[in-house]
Amino acid sequence: MNIRLEQPKEYHEVENLTREAFWNVYRPGCTEHYVLHQYRTSPDFIPELDFVLEEGGKVIGHIMFSKAELVCDIPDTREGKRIVPSWTFGPISIHPDYKRQGYGLKLLQYALEKARESGVGFLCMEGNIDFYRHAGFVLASQLGIHYHAEPKDAEVPYFLAQELIPGWLKSNGITEATYCPPKGYFVADENPDAFETFDATFPTKEKLRLSGQLGYEETPSPRFNFNTVGLFTRDNKETVEFYTKTFGFTTEWDGIQPNVEMTLGNMRIILFPRVAFEQMVSRSFHYPEGFNGTMELAFDVPSFADVDKEYLNALEHGAKSVLPPTTEPWGQRTCYVSDPDGNLIEIGSFIE
């Protein structure tokens, strides 16, 4: 393993490494390689703290440092704020084939020591405390440093900090301040077209929305799954005959049991005699006379012509007409009939 300064001739190779390392990690695709690319010419970029890690002669890791600012809450300027130069780092990248093998921590520890030797006294960054605590980082709020995008009293779990030079905050008269990251970190959001053009110079990769990404919300499992439609009948036999002959439902009903299950593709209907249901729940019910206007069963057919054909087919098998085939203003041709128990059935299509 060898850690050394990055060379300009390696810029595109390292940007591709960064792209591989961050692809689909925090968002579909990534922008970190564009951030790195733009930083090459930024005054905040610190080239003497721009390192690559080699293994077997192959570049497998990279880290860069840049300048940032702390805005102190003790005013001593005409604008009412005191600005103290500070530092940050990132992106830090390890090729996916070499992750979780200790390379990232070794690269980070080496770079932090070099930063300390160069006079970097204090670092703020955004990352996972479970990893960065091994390199000495703590939640920035513990040091009185606030994140620019969160309320000052918030303990931001991903906003971390470390004094590389012990006592640096005190020696600079800082007891409380707000961290302002370098502007270059948001370059992809500010220039989306330029970013897309740049990204197109790399191999095509699939962007995926994955659990754990920023802004990702797991769709909660529903408390209920819709199961079936149940119809209470005057006569199961008559209703079974109507639905099987008119619409092609199938059933294994033996003609004796009160409960009937009928299926048509993914659709499922159960039938139960009204009298038997009243006996089961020990109460009586009032049923609509004539057409039951409280609900409907809706069937789609391939075309307008099929609406007309199936309407006539339903009438031939005992359905009563409620609305003949009609083309509605919203572009649907539809009709309504009723089954033997008066339940409304819609047959419709949006395809002329």
Short mmCIF file of the C-alpha atoms (twelve columns), coordinates in Angstrom:
data_MODEL
# 
_entry.id   MODEL 
# 
loop_
_atom_site.group_PDB 
_atom_site.id 
_atom_site.type_symbol 
_atom_site.label_atom_id 
_atom_site.label_alt_id 
_atom_site.label_comp_id 
_atom_site.label_asym_id 
_atom_site.label_seq_id 
_atom_site.Cartn_x 
_atom_site.Cartn_y 
_atom_site.Cartn_z 
_atom_site.pdbx_PDB_model_num 
ATOM 1   C CA . MET A 1   0.000   0.000   0.000   1 
ATOM 2   C CA . ASN A 2   1.290   3.466   -0.897  1 
ATOM 3   C CA . ILE A 3   -0.210  6.905   -0.199  1 
ATOM 4   C CA . ARG A 4   1.066   9.880   -2.179  1 
ATOM 5   C CA . LEU A 5   0.010   13.196  -3.707  1 
ATOM 6   C CA . GLU A 6   -2.320  13.000  -6.685  1 
ATOM 7   C CA . GLN A 7   -0.874  13.953  -10.077 1 
ATOM 8   C CA . PRO A 8   -2.756  16.123  -12.609 1 
ATOM 9   C CA . LYS A 9   -2.520  13.370  -15.223 1 
ATOM 10  C CA . GLU A 10  -4.592  11.152  -12.871 1 
ATOM 11  C CA . TYR A 11  -7.492  13.570  -12.483 1 
ATOM 12  C CA . HIS A 12  -9.938  11.772  -14.802 1 
ATOM 13  C CA . GLU A 13  -8.971  8.365   -13.420 1 
ATOM 14  C CA . VAL A 14  -9.538  9.558   -9.852  1 
ATOM 15  C CA . GLU A 15  -12.837 11.208  -10.799 1 
ATOM 16  C CA . ASN A 16  -14.011 7.884   -12.209 1 
ATOM 17  C CA . LEU A 17  -12.867 6.174   -9.006  1 
ATOM 18  C CA . THR A 18  -14.927 8.680   -7.025  1 
ATOM 19  C CA . ARG A 19  -17.922 8.038   -9.261  1 
ATOM 20  C CA . GLU A 20  -17.618 4.289   -8.725  1 
ATOM 21  C CA . ALA A 21  -17.305 4.746   -4.958  1 
ATOM 22  C CA . PHE A 22  -20.399 6.940   -4.562  1 
ATOM 23  C CA . TRP A 23  -22.686 5.587   -7.281  1 
ATOM 24  C CA . ASN A 24  -26.214 5.028   -5.892  1 
ATOM 25  C CA . VAL A 25  -24.958 5.474   -2.316  1 
ATOM 26  C CA . TYR A 26  -26.609 8.749   -1.260  1 
ATOM 27  C CA . ARG A 27  -28.840 9.308   -4.287  1 
ATOM 28  C CA . PRO A 28  -29.581 7.667   -7.633  1 
ATOM 29  C CA . GLY A 29  -26.257 8.046   -9.429  1 
ATOM 30  C CA . CYS A 30  -23.908 10.543  -7.750  1 
ATOM 31  C CA . THR A 31  -22.390 14.030  -8.109  1 
ATOM 32  C CA . GLU A 32  -19.222 13.699  -6.023  1 
ATOM 33  C CA . HIS A 33  -16.998 13.185  -9.071  1 
ATOM 34  C CA . TYR A 34  -18.222 16.497  -10.512 1 
ATOM 35  C CA . VAL A 35  -17.586 18.258  -7.201  1 
ATOM 36  C CA . LEU A 36  -14.042 16.917  -7.294  1 
ATOM 37  C CA . HIS A 37  -13.599 17.941  -10.930 1 
ATOM 38  C CA . GLN A 38  -14.700 21.524  -10.268 1 
ATOM 39  C CA . TYR A 39  -12.519 21.810  -7.176  1 
ATOM 40  C CA . ARG A 40  -9.360  21.478  -9.240  1 
ATOM 41  C CA . THR A 41  -9.592  25.192  -10.115 1 
ATOM 42  C CA . SER A 42  -11.239 26.449  -6.908  1 
ATOM 43  C CA . PRO A 43  -9.265  28.759  -4.596  1 
ATOM 44  C CA . ASP A 44  -10.557 26.615  -1.709  1 
ATOM 45  C CA . PHE A 45  -8.819  23.500  -3.051  1 
ATOM 46  C CA . ILE A 46  -5.612  22.555  -1.163  1 
ATOM 47  C CA . PRO A 47  -3.401  20.645  -3.658  1 
ATOM 48  C CA . GLU A 48  -0.782  19.786  -1.032  1 
ATOM 49  C CA . LEU A 49  -3.498  17.822  0.812   1 
ATOM 50  C CA . ASP A 50  -4.791  15.896  -2.208  1 
ATOM 51  C CA . PHE A 51  -3.827  12.243  -1.780  1 
ATOM 52  C CA . VAL A 52  -4.322  8.956   -3.595  1 
ATOM 53  C CA . LEU A 53  -3.912  5.469   -2.183  1 
ATOM 54  C CA . GLU A 54  -2.329  2.750   -4.310  1 
ATOM 55  C CA . GLU A 55  -2.485  -0.996  -3.895  1 
ATOM 56  C CA . GLY A 56  -0.454  -3.148  -6.224  1 
ATOM 57  C CA . GLY A 57  0.252   -0.141  -8.424  1 
ATOM 58  C CA . LYS A 58  -3.464  0.613   -8.853  1 
ATOM 59  C CA . VAL A 59  -5.132  3.769   -7.513  1 
ATOM 60  C CA . ILE A 60  -7.952  2.538   -5.260  1 
ATOM 61  C CA . GLY A 61  -8.524  5.514   -2.937  1 
ATOM 62  C CA . HIS A 62  -8.556  9.308   -2.837  1 
ATOM 63  C CA . ILE A 63  -9.059  12.165  -0.368  1 
ATOM 64  C CA . MET A 64  -8.891  15.935  -0.783  1 
ATOM 65  C CA . PHE A 65  -9.022  18.883  1.623   1 
ATOM 66  C CA . SER A 66  -10.442 22.359  1.105   1 
ATOM 67  C CA . LYS A 67  -10.946 25.626  2.923   1 
ATOM 68  C CA . ALA A 68  -14.164 26.502  4.758   1 
ATOM 69  C CA . GLU A 69  -15.363 29.097  7.257   1 
ATOM 70  C CA . LEU A 70  -16.711 29.371  10.784  1 
ATOM 71  C CA . VAL A 71  -19.122 32.242  11.420  1 
ATOM 72  C CA . CYS A 72  -18.765 33.205  15.068  1 
ATOM 73  C CA . ASP A 73  -21.594 34.479  17.196  1 
ATOM 74  C CA . ILE A 74  -19.331 37.093  18.810  1 
ATOM 75  C CA . PRO A 75  -19.634 40.137  16.529  1 
ATOM 76  C CA . ASP A 76  -16.548 42.231  15.911  1 
ATOM 77  C CA . THR A 77  -17.149 43.476  12.368  1 
ATOM 78  C CA . ARG A 78  -19.472 46.036  10.826  1 
ATOM 79  C CA . GLU A 79  -21.591 43.164  9.489   1 
ATOM 80  C CA . GLY A 80  -22.005 41.874  13.042  1 
ATOM 81  C CA . LYS A 81  -20.224 38.564  12.469  1 
ATOM 82  C CA . ARG A 82  -16.683 37.302  12.871  1 
ATOM 83  C CA . ILE A 83  -15.411 34.977  10.152  1 
ATOM 84  C CA . VAL A 84  -12.678 32.486  11.046  1 
ATOM 85  C CA . PRO A 85  -10.994 30.410  8.302   1 
ATOM 86  C CA . SER A 86  -11.468 26.693  8.821   1 
ATOM 87  C CA . TRP A 87  -11.103 23.475  6.832   1 
ATOM 88  C CA . THR A 88  -12.965 20.421  5.635   1 
ATOM 89  C CA . PHE A 89  -12.271 17.381  3.495   1 
ATOM 90  C CA . GLY A 90  -14.043 15.120  1.071   1 
ATOM 91  C CA . PRO A 91  -15.068 13.426  -0.926  1 
ATOM 92  C CA . ILE A 92  -13.017 10.508  0.371   1 
ATOM 93  C CA . SER A 93  -13.307 7.546   -1.982  1 
ATOM 94  C CA . ILE A 94  -12.398 3.876   -1.891  1 
ATOM 95  C CA . HIS A 95  -13.071 1.709   -4.919  1 
ATOM 96  C CA . PRO A 96  -16.017 -0.661  -4.224  1 
ATOM 97  C CA . ASP A 97  -13.764 -3.716  -4.671  1 
ATOM 98  C CA . TYR A 98  -11.628 -2.565  -1.724  1 
ATOM 99  C CA . LYS A 99  -14.253 -1.266  0.704   1 
ATOM 100 C CA . ARG A 100 -14.555 -2.626  4.255   1 
ATOM 101 C CA . GLN A 101 -10.935 -3.788  4.244   1 
ATOM 102 C CA . GLY A 102 -9.450  -0.952  6.305   1 
ATOM 103 C CA . TYR A 103 -8.154  1.131   3.399   1 
ATOM 104 C CA . GLY A 104 -10.469 4.072   4.056   1 
ATOM 105 C CA . LEU A 105 -9.396  4.491   7.675   1 
ATOM 106 C CA . LYS A 106 -5.701  4.167   6.796   1 
ATOM 107 C CA . LEU A 107 -6.004  6.796   4.089   1 
ATOM 108 C CA . LEU A 108 -7.942  9.107   6.397   1 
ATOM 109 C CA . GLN A 109 -5.513  8.774   9.307   1 
ATOM 110 C CA . TYR A 110 -2.546  9.463   7.016   1 
ATOM 111 C CA . ALA A 111 -4.244  12.520  5.513   1 
ATOM 112 C CA . LEU A 112 -5.253  13.903  8.922   1 
ATOM 113 C CA . GLU A 113 -1.666  13.702  10.137  1 
ATOM 114 C CA . LYS A 114 -0.424  15.503  7.033   1 
ATOM 115 C CA . ALA A 115 -3.122  18.150  7.495   1 
ATOM 116 C CA . ARG A 116 -2.077  18.657  11.118  1 
ATOM 117 C CA . GLU A 117 1.560   19.046  10.063  1 
ATOM 118 C CA . SER A 118 0.537   21.686  7.512   1 
ATOM 119 C CA . GLY A 119 -1.266  23.776  10.155  1 
ATOM 120 C CA . VAL A 120 -4.867  22.649  9.722   1 
ATOM 121 C CA . GLY A 121 -6.247  23.082  13.223  1 
ATOM 122 C CA . PHE A 122 -9.942  22.287  12.955  1 
ATOM 123 C CA . LEU A 123 -12.090 20.215  10.605  1 
ATOM 124 C CA . CYS A 124 -15.831 20.007  10.034  1 
ATOM 125 C CA . MET A 125 -17.417 17.456  7.730   1 
ATOM 126 C CA . GLU A 126 -20.569 15.500  6.984   1 
ATOM 127 C CA . GLY A 127 -20.417 11.754  7.493   1 
ATOM 128 C CA . ASN A 128 -21.273 8.655   9.491   1 
ATOM 129 C CA . ILE A 129 -20.144 8.934   13.107  1 
ATOM 130 C CA . ASP A 130 -19.892 5.146   13.352  1 
ATOM 131 C CA . PHE A 131 -16.951 5.272   10.934  1 
ATOM 132 C CA . TYR A 132 -15.375 8.655   11.614  1 
ATOM 133 C CA . ARG A 133 -15.240 8.274   15.403  1 
ATOM 134 C CA . HIS A 134 -12.375 5.842   14.782  1 
ATOM 135 C CA . ALA A 135 -10.397 8.782   13.391  1 
ATOM 136 C CA . GLY A 136 -11.195 11.069  16.341  1 
ATOM 137 C CA . PHE A 137 -14.327 12.860  15.132  1 
ATOM 138 C CA . VAL A 138 -17.246 13.763  17.415  1 
ATOM 139 C CA . LEU A 139 -20.614 15.410  16.839  1 
ATOM 140 C CA . ALA A 140 -19.847 19.038  16.057  1 
ATOM 141 C CA . SER A 141 -22.536 20.215  18.463  1 
ATOM 142 C CA . GLN A 142 -20.421 18.870  21.325  1 
ATOM 143 C CA . LEU A 143 -17.830 21.500  20.401  1 
ATOM 144 C CA . GLY A 144 -20.360 24.326  20.033  1 
ATOM 145 C CA . ILE A 145 -20.321 24.241  16.220  1 
ATOM 146 C CA . HIS A 146 -23.661 24.471  14.441  1 
ATOM 147 C CA . TYR A 147 -24.593 23.205  11.006  1 
ATOM 148 C CA . HIS A 148 -25.556 25.979  8.588   1 
ATOM 149 C CA . ALA A 149 -28.735 24.236  7.376   1 
ATOM 150 C CA . GLU A 150 -30.176 23.219  10.767  1 
ATOM 151 C CA . PRO A 151 -31.472 25.072  13.868  1 
ATOM 152 C CA . LYS A 152 -28.711 26.035  16.275  1 
ATOM 153 C CA . ASP A 153 -30.100 23.860  19.058  1 
ATOM 154 C CA . ALA A 154 -30.220 20.768  16.815  1 
ATOM 155 C CA . GLU A 155 -27.863 17.844  17.369  1 
ATOM 156 C CA . VAL A 156 -27.189 16.925  13.759  1 
ATOM 157 C CA . PRO A 157 -26.099 13.264  13.720  1 
ATOM 158 C CA . TYR A 158 -24.139 13.497  10.458  1 
ATOM 159 C CA . PHE A 159 -22.328 16.792  11.182  1 
ATOM 160 C CA . LEU A 160 -18.929 15.991  12.697  1 
ATOM 161 C CA . ALA A 161 -15.845 17.921  13.796  1 
ATOM 162 C CA . GLN A 162 -12.365 17.463  15.237  1 
ATOM 163 C CA . GLU A 163 -9.627  19.693  16.611  1 
ATOM 164 C CA . LEU A 164 -6.494  18.493  14.846  1 
ATOM 165 C CA . ILE A 165 -4.486  20.939  16.948  1 
ATOM 166 C CA . PRO A 166 -5.635  20.662  20.574  1 
ATOM 167 C CA . GLY A 167 -6.977  23.967  21.905  1 
ATOM 168 C CA . TRP A 168 -7.385  25.478  18.427  1 
ATOM 169 C CA . LEU A 169 -10.941 26.670  19.107  1 
ATOM 170 C CA . LYS A 170 -9.988  28.309  22.394  1 
ATOM 171 C CA . SER A 171 -6.874  29.927  20.964  1 
ATOM 172 C CA . ASN A 172 -9.064  31.475  18.252  1 
ATOM 173 C CA . GLY A 173 -11.613 32.712  20.797  1 
ATOM 174 C CA . ILE A 174 -14.352 30.394  19.542  1 
ATOM 175 C CA . THR A 175 -16.922 29.073  21.974  1 
ATOM 176 C CA . GLU A 176 -19.779 28.899  19.479  1 
ATOM 177 C CA . ALA A 177 -19.922 29.214  15.696  1 
ATOM 178 C CA . THR A 178 -21.785 28.135  12.563  1 
ATOM 179 C CA . TYR A 179 -20.023 26.106  9.887   1 
ATOM 180 C CA . CYS A 180 -20.227 27.311  6.283   1 
ATOM 181 C CA . PRO A 181 -19.130 24.649  3.772   1 
ATOM 182 C CA . PRO A 182 -17.262 25.589  0.588   1 
ATOM 183 C CA . LYS A 183 -19.515 26.763  -2.214  1 
ATOM 184 C CA . GLY A 184 -18.066 24.149  -4.537  1 
ATOM 185 C CA . TYR A 185 -19.896 21.366  -2.737  1 
ATOM 186 C CA . PHE A 186 -23.174 22.384  -4.395  1 
ATOM 187 C CA . VAL A 187 -21.892 22.903  -7.911  1 
ATOM 188 C CA . ALA A 188 -23.868 20.010  -9.450  1 
ATOM 189 C CA . ASP A 189 -27.175 21.379  -8.127  1 
ATOM 190 C CA . GLU A 190 -26.318 24.880  -9.326  1 
ATOM 191 C CA . ASN A 191 -25.259 23.757  -12.824 1 
ATOM 192 C CA . PRO A 192 -27.325 20.637  -13.660 1 
ATOM 193 C CA . ASP A 193 -26.797 20.853  -17.430 1 
ATOM 194 C CA . ALA A 194 -23.028 21.163  -17.090 1 
ATOM 195 C CA . PHE A 195 -23.040 18.263  -14.660 1 
ATOM 196 C CA . GLU A 196 -24.988 16.024  -17.048 1 
ATOM 197 C CA . THR A 197 -22.580 16.873  -19.867 1 
ATOM 198 C CA . PHE A 198 -19.612 16.027  -17.649 1 
ATOM 199 C CA . ASP A 199 -21.153 12.792  -16.379 1 
ATOM 200 C CA . ALA A 200 -21.760 11.666  -19.950 1 
ATOM 201 C CA . THR A 201 -17.970 11.420  -20.454 1 
ATOM 202 C CA . PHE A 202 -17.914 8.386   -18.146 1 
ATOM 203 C CA . PRO A 203 -19.220 4.842   -18.748 1 
ATOM 204 C CA . THR A 204 -22.989 4.501   -18.630 1 
ATOM 205 C CA . LYS A 205 -24.332 3.222   -15.297 1 
ATOM 206 C CA . GLU A 206 -27.877 2.605   -14.060 1 
ATOM 207 C CA . LYS A 207 -29.265 5.047   -11.505 1 
ATOM 208 C CA . LEU A 208 -31.283 3.332   -8.793  1 
ATOM 209 C CA . ARG A 209 -33.464 4.574   -5.945  1 
ATOM 210 C CA . LEU A 210 -32.362 2.488   -2.962  1 
ATOM 211 C CA . SER A 211 -33.152 2.233   0.715   1 
ATOM 212 C CA . GLY A 212 -30.775 4.335   2.816   1 
ATOM 213 C CA . GLN A 213 -30.345 7.123   0.262   1 
ATOM 214 C CA . LEU A 214 -30.967 10.743  1.219   1 
ATOM 215 C CA . GLY A 215 -34.640 11.594  0.961   1 
ATOM 216 C CA . TYR A 216 -35.649 7.974   0.581   1 
ATOM 217 C CA . GLU A 217 -38.734 6.972   2.515   1 
ATOM 218 C CA . GLU A 218 -39.751 3.389   2.858   1 
ATOM 219 C CA . THR A 219 -43.314 2.847   1.726   1 
ATOM 220 C CA . PRO A 220 -45.003 1.510   4.835   1 
ATOM 221 C CA . SER A 221 -46.694 -1.841  4.499   1 
ATOM 222 C CA . PRO A 222 -50.456 -1.351  4.357   1 
ATOM 223 C CA . ARG A 223 -52.398 -2.407  7.406   1 
ATOM 224 C CA . PHE A 224 -54.908 -4.072  5.114   1 
ATOM 225 C CA . ASN A 225 -54.933 -5.675  1.677   1 
ATOM 226 C CA . PHE A 226 -58.158 -5.463  -0.285  1 
ATOM 227 C CA . ASN A 227 -59.435 -9.021  -0.494  1 
ATOM 228 C CA . THR A 228 -62.700 -9.380  -2.369  1 
ATOM 229 C CA . VAL A 229 -66.169 -8.055  -3.117  1 
ATOM 230 C CA . GLY A 230 -69.032 -9.776  -1.340  1 
ATOM 231 C CA . LEU A 231 -72.603 -9.790  -2.609  1 
ATOM 232 C CA . PHE A 232 -75.594 -10.896 -0.550  1 
ATOM 233 C CA . THR A 233 -78.058 -12.670 -2.809  1 
ATOM 234 C CA . ARG A 234 -81.682 -13.672 -2.917  1 
ATOM 235 C CA . ASP A 235 -80.736 -16.844 -4.803  1 
ATOM 236 C CA . ASN A 236 -77.116 -18.026 -5.135  1 
ATOM 237 C CA . LYS A 237 -77.882 -20.304 -8.058  1 
ATOM 238 C CA . GLU A 238 -79.412 -17.541 -10.178 1 
ATOM 239 C CA . THR A 239 -76.548 -15.131 -9.424  1 
ATOM 240 C CA . VAL A 240 -73.844 -17.740 -10.109 1 
ATOM 241 C CA . GLU A 241 -75.448 -18.582 -13.453 1 
ATOM 242 C CA . PHE A 242 -75.608 -14.899 -14.390 1 
ATOM 243 C CA . TYR A 243 -71.947 -14.082 -13.627 1 
ATOM 244 C CA . THR A 244 -70.514 -17.265 -15.118 1 
ATOM 245 C CA . LYS A 245 -72.443 -16.987 -18.387 1 
ATOM 246 C CA . THR A 246 -72.303 -13.205 -18.760 1 
ATOM 247 C CA . PHE A 247 -68.721 -12.429 -17.725 1 
ATOM 248 C CA . GLY A 248 -66.965 -15.790 -17.675 1 
ATOM 249 C CA . PHE A 249 -66.423 -16.130 -13.923 1 
ATOM 250 C CA . THR A 250 -65.445 -19.612 -12.775 1 
ATOM 251 C CA . THR A 251 -66.385 -21.348 -9.540  1 
ATOM 252 C CA . GLU A 252 -66.051 -24.693 -7.799  1 
ATOM 253 C CA . TRP A 253 -69.295 -24.187 -5.881  1 
ATOM 254 C CA . ASP A 254 -71.079 -27.451 -5.202  1 
ATOM 255 C CA . GLY A 255 -74.548 -25.899 -5.341  1 
ATOM 256 C CA . ILE A 256 -75.154 -26.668 -1.671  1 
ATOM 257 C CA . GLN A 257 -72.851 -24.622 0.601   1 
ATOM 258 C CA . PRO A 258 -74.055 -21.088 1.332   1 
ATOM 259 C CA . ASN A 259 -70.689 -19.518 0.569   1 
ATOM 260 C CA . VAL A 260 -69.751 -19.157 -3.108  1 
ATOM 261 C CA . GLU A 261 -66.380 -18.016 -4.437  1 
ATOM 262 C CA . MET A 262 -66.081 -16.905 -8.074  1 
ATOM 263 C CA . THR A 263 -62.957 -15.689 -9.872  1 
ATOM 264 C CA . LEU A 264 -62.194 -13.848 -13.103 1 
ATOM 265 C CA . GLY A 265 -58.472 -13.271 -13.617 1 
ATOM 266 C CA . ASN A 266 -57.323 -11.411 -10.477 1 
ATOM 267 C CA . MET A 267 -60.879 -10.461 -9.530  1 
ATOM 268 C CA . ARG A 268 -62.666 -12.381 -6.787  1 
ATOM 269 C CA . ILE A 269 -66.334 -12.214 -5.770  1 
ATOM 270 C CA . ILE A 270 -68.027 -14.093 -2.962  1 
ATOM 271 C CA . LEU A 271 -71.750 -14.684 -2.688  1 
ATOM 272 C CA . PHE A 272 -73.757 -15.410 0.443   1 
ATOM 273 C CA . PRO A 273 -77.551 -15.787 0.761   1 
ATOM 274 C CA . ARG A 274 -79.188 -12.886 2.582   1 
ATOM 275 C CA . VAL A 275 -81.245 -15.207 4.767   1 
ATOM 276 C CA . ALA A 276 -78.209 -17.256 5.800   1 
ATOM 277 C CA . PHE A 277 -76.222 -14.111 6.599   1 
ATOM 278 C CA . GLU A 278 -78.992 -12.723 8.812   1 
ATOM 279 C CA . GLN A 279 -79.065 -16.026 10.694  1 
ATOM 280 C CA . MET A 280 -75.266 -15.934 11.109  1 
ATOM 281 C CA . VAL A 281 -75.168 -12.423 12.633  1 
ATOM 282 C CA . SER A 282 -78.546 -12.694 14.415  1 
ATOM 283 C CA . ARG A 283 -80.016 -9.535  12.972  1 
ATOM 284 C CA . SER A 284 -82.145 -8.480  10.026  1 
ATOM 285 C CA . PHE A 285 -81.291 -6.012  7.251   1 
ATOM 286 C CA . HIS A 286 -83.141 -3.795  4.800   1 
ATOM 287 C CA . TYR A 287 -82.204 -4.311  1.147   1 
ATOM 288 C CA . PRO A 288 -82.698 -1.852  -1.735  1 
ATOM 289 C CA . GLU A 289 -85.750 -2.471  -3.867  1 
ATOM 290 C CA . GLY A 290 -85.106 -2.419  -7.602  1 
ATOM 291 C CA . PHE A 291 -81.668 -1.019  -8.520  1 
ATOM 292 C CA . ASN A 292 -79.023 -0.900  -5.790  1 
ATOM 293 C CA . GLY A 293 -77.556 2.562   -6.248  1 
ATOM 294 C CA . THR A 294 -75.127 2.286   -3.337  1 
ATOM 295 C CA . MET A 295 -72.284 0.526   -5.204  1 
ATOM 296 C CA . GLU A 296 -71.191 -0.849  -8.569  1 
ATOM 297 C CA . LEU A 297 -68.958 -3.474  -10.126 1 
ATOM 298 C CA . ALA A 298 -66.914 -2.018  -13.005 1 
ATOM 299 C CA . PHE A 299 -65.515 -3.996  -15.945 1 
ATOM 300 C CA . ASP A 300 -63.119 -2.681  -18.609 1 
ATOM 301 C CA . VAL A 301 -63.311 -3.988  -22.165 1 
ATOM 302 C CA . PRO A 302 -60.868 -3.400  -25.049 1 
ATOM 303 C CA . SER A 303 -62.859 -0.944  -27.174 1 
ATOM 304 C CA . PHE A 304 -66.023 1.082   -27.694 1 
ATOM 305 C CA . ALA A 305 -67.413 -1.698  -29.898 1 
ATOM 306 C CA . ASP A 306 -66.917 -4.208  -27.101 1 
ATOM 307 C CA . VAL A 307 -68.979 -2.028  -24.755 1 
ATOM 308 C CA . ASP A 308 -71.918 -2.288  -27.147 1 
ATOM 309 C CA . LYS A 309 -71.420 -6.033  -27.645 1 
ATOM 310 C CA . GLU A 310 -71.140 -6.879  -23.944 1 
ATOM 311 C CA . TYR A 311 -74.134 -4.714  -23.089 1 
ATOM 312 C CA . LEU A 312 -76.308 -6.800  -25.397 1 
ATOM 313 C CA . ASN A 313 -74.738 -10.005 -24.058 1 
ATOM 314 C CA . ALA A 314 -75.618 -9.019  -20.495 1 
ATOM 315 C CA . LEU A 315 -79.217 -8.329  -21.431 1 
ATOM 316 C CA . GLU A 316 -79.447 -11.729 -23.119 1 
ATOM 317 C CA . HIS A 317 -78.425 -13.381 -19.844 1 
ATOM 318 C CA . GLY A 318 -80.988 -11.635 -17.670 1 
ATOM 319 C CA . ALA A 319 -79.436 -8.250  -16.854 1 
ATOM 320 C CA . LYS A 320 -81.697 -5.215  -16.686 1 
ATOM 321 C CA . SER A 321 -80.699 -2.081  -18.560 1 
ATOM 322 C CA . VAL A 322 -79.895 1.022   -16.522 1 
ATOM 323 C CA . LEU A 323 -77.984 3.083   -19.122 1 
ATOM 324 C CA . PRO A 324 -77.489 2.036   -22.760 1 
ATOM 325 C CA . PRO A 325 -73.982 2.458   -24.242 1 
ATOM 326 C CA . THR A 326 -73.109 6.157   -24.158 1 
ATOM 327 C CA . THR A 327 -69.933 8.087   -25.012 1 
ATOM 328 C CA . GLU A 328 -69.294 10.478  -22.134 1 
ATOM 329 C CA . PRO A 329 -67.661 13.948  -22.374 1 
ATOM 330 C CA . TRP A 330 -64.536 12.650  -20.607 1 
ATOM 331 C CA . GLY A 331 -63.868 10.227  -23.473 1 
ATOM 332 C CA . GLN A 332 -65.233 6.981   -22.046 1 
ATOM 333 C CA . ARG A 333 -67.918 4.857   -23.650 1 
ATOM 334 C CA . THR A 334 -69.871 3.207   -20.887 1 
ATOM 335 C CA . CYS A 335 -73.114 1.443   -20.049 1 
ATOM 336 C CA . TYR A 336 -74.864 0.235   -16.906 1 
ATOM 337 C CA . VAL A 337 -76.900 -2.887  -16.240 1 
ATOM 338 C CA . SER A 338 -77.992 -4.619  -13.055 1 
ATOM 339 C CA . ASP A 339 -77.535 -8.219  -11.902 1 
ATOM 340 C CA . PRO A 340 -80.409 -10.390 -10.549 1 
ATOM 341 C CA . ASP A 341 -80.112 -8.732  -7.120  1 
ATOM 342 C CA . GLY A 342 -80.199 -5.193  -8.510  1 
ATOM 343 C CA . ASN A 343 -76.452 -4.490  -8.100  1 
ATOM 344 C CA . LEU A 344 -75.162 -2.001  -10.659 1 
ATOM 345 C CA . ILE A 345 -72.581 -3.174  -13.200 1 
ATOM 346 C CA . GLU A 346 -70.612 -0.764  -15.397 1 
ATOM 347 C CA . ILE A 347 -69.017 -1.904  -18.659 1 
ATOM 348 C CA . GLY A 348 -66.700 0.683   -20.193 1 
ATOM 349 C CA . SER A 349 -63.700 1.530   -22.363 1 
ATOM 350 C CA . PHE A 350 -61.541 4.583   -23.164 1 
ATOM 351 C CA . ILE A 351 -60.282 3.108   -26.441 1 
ATOM 352 C CA . GLU A 352 -62.291 3.992   -29.529 1 
# 
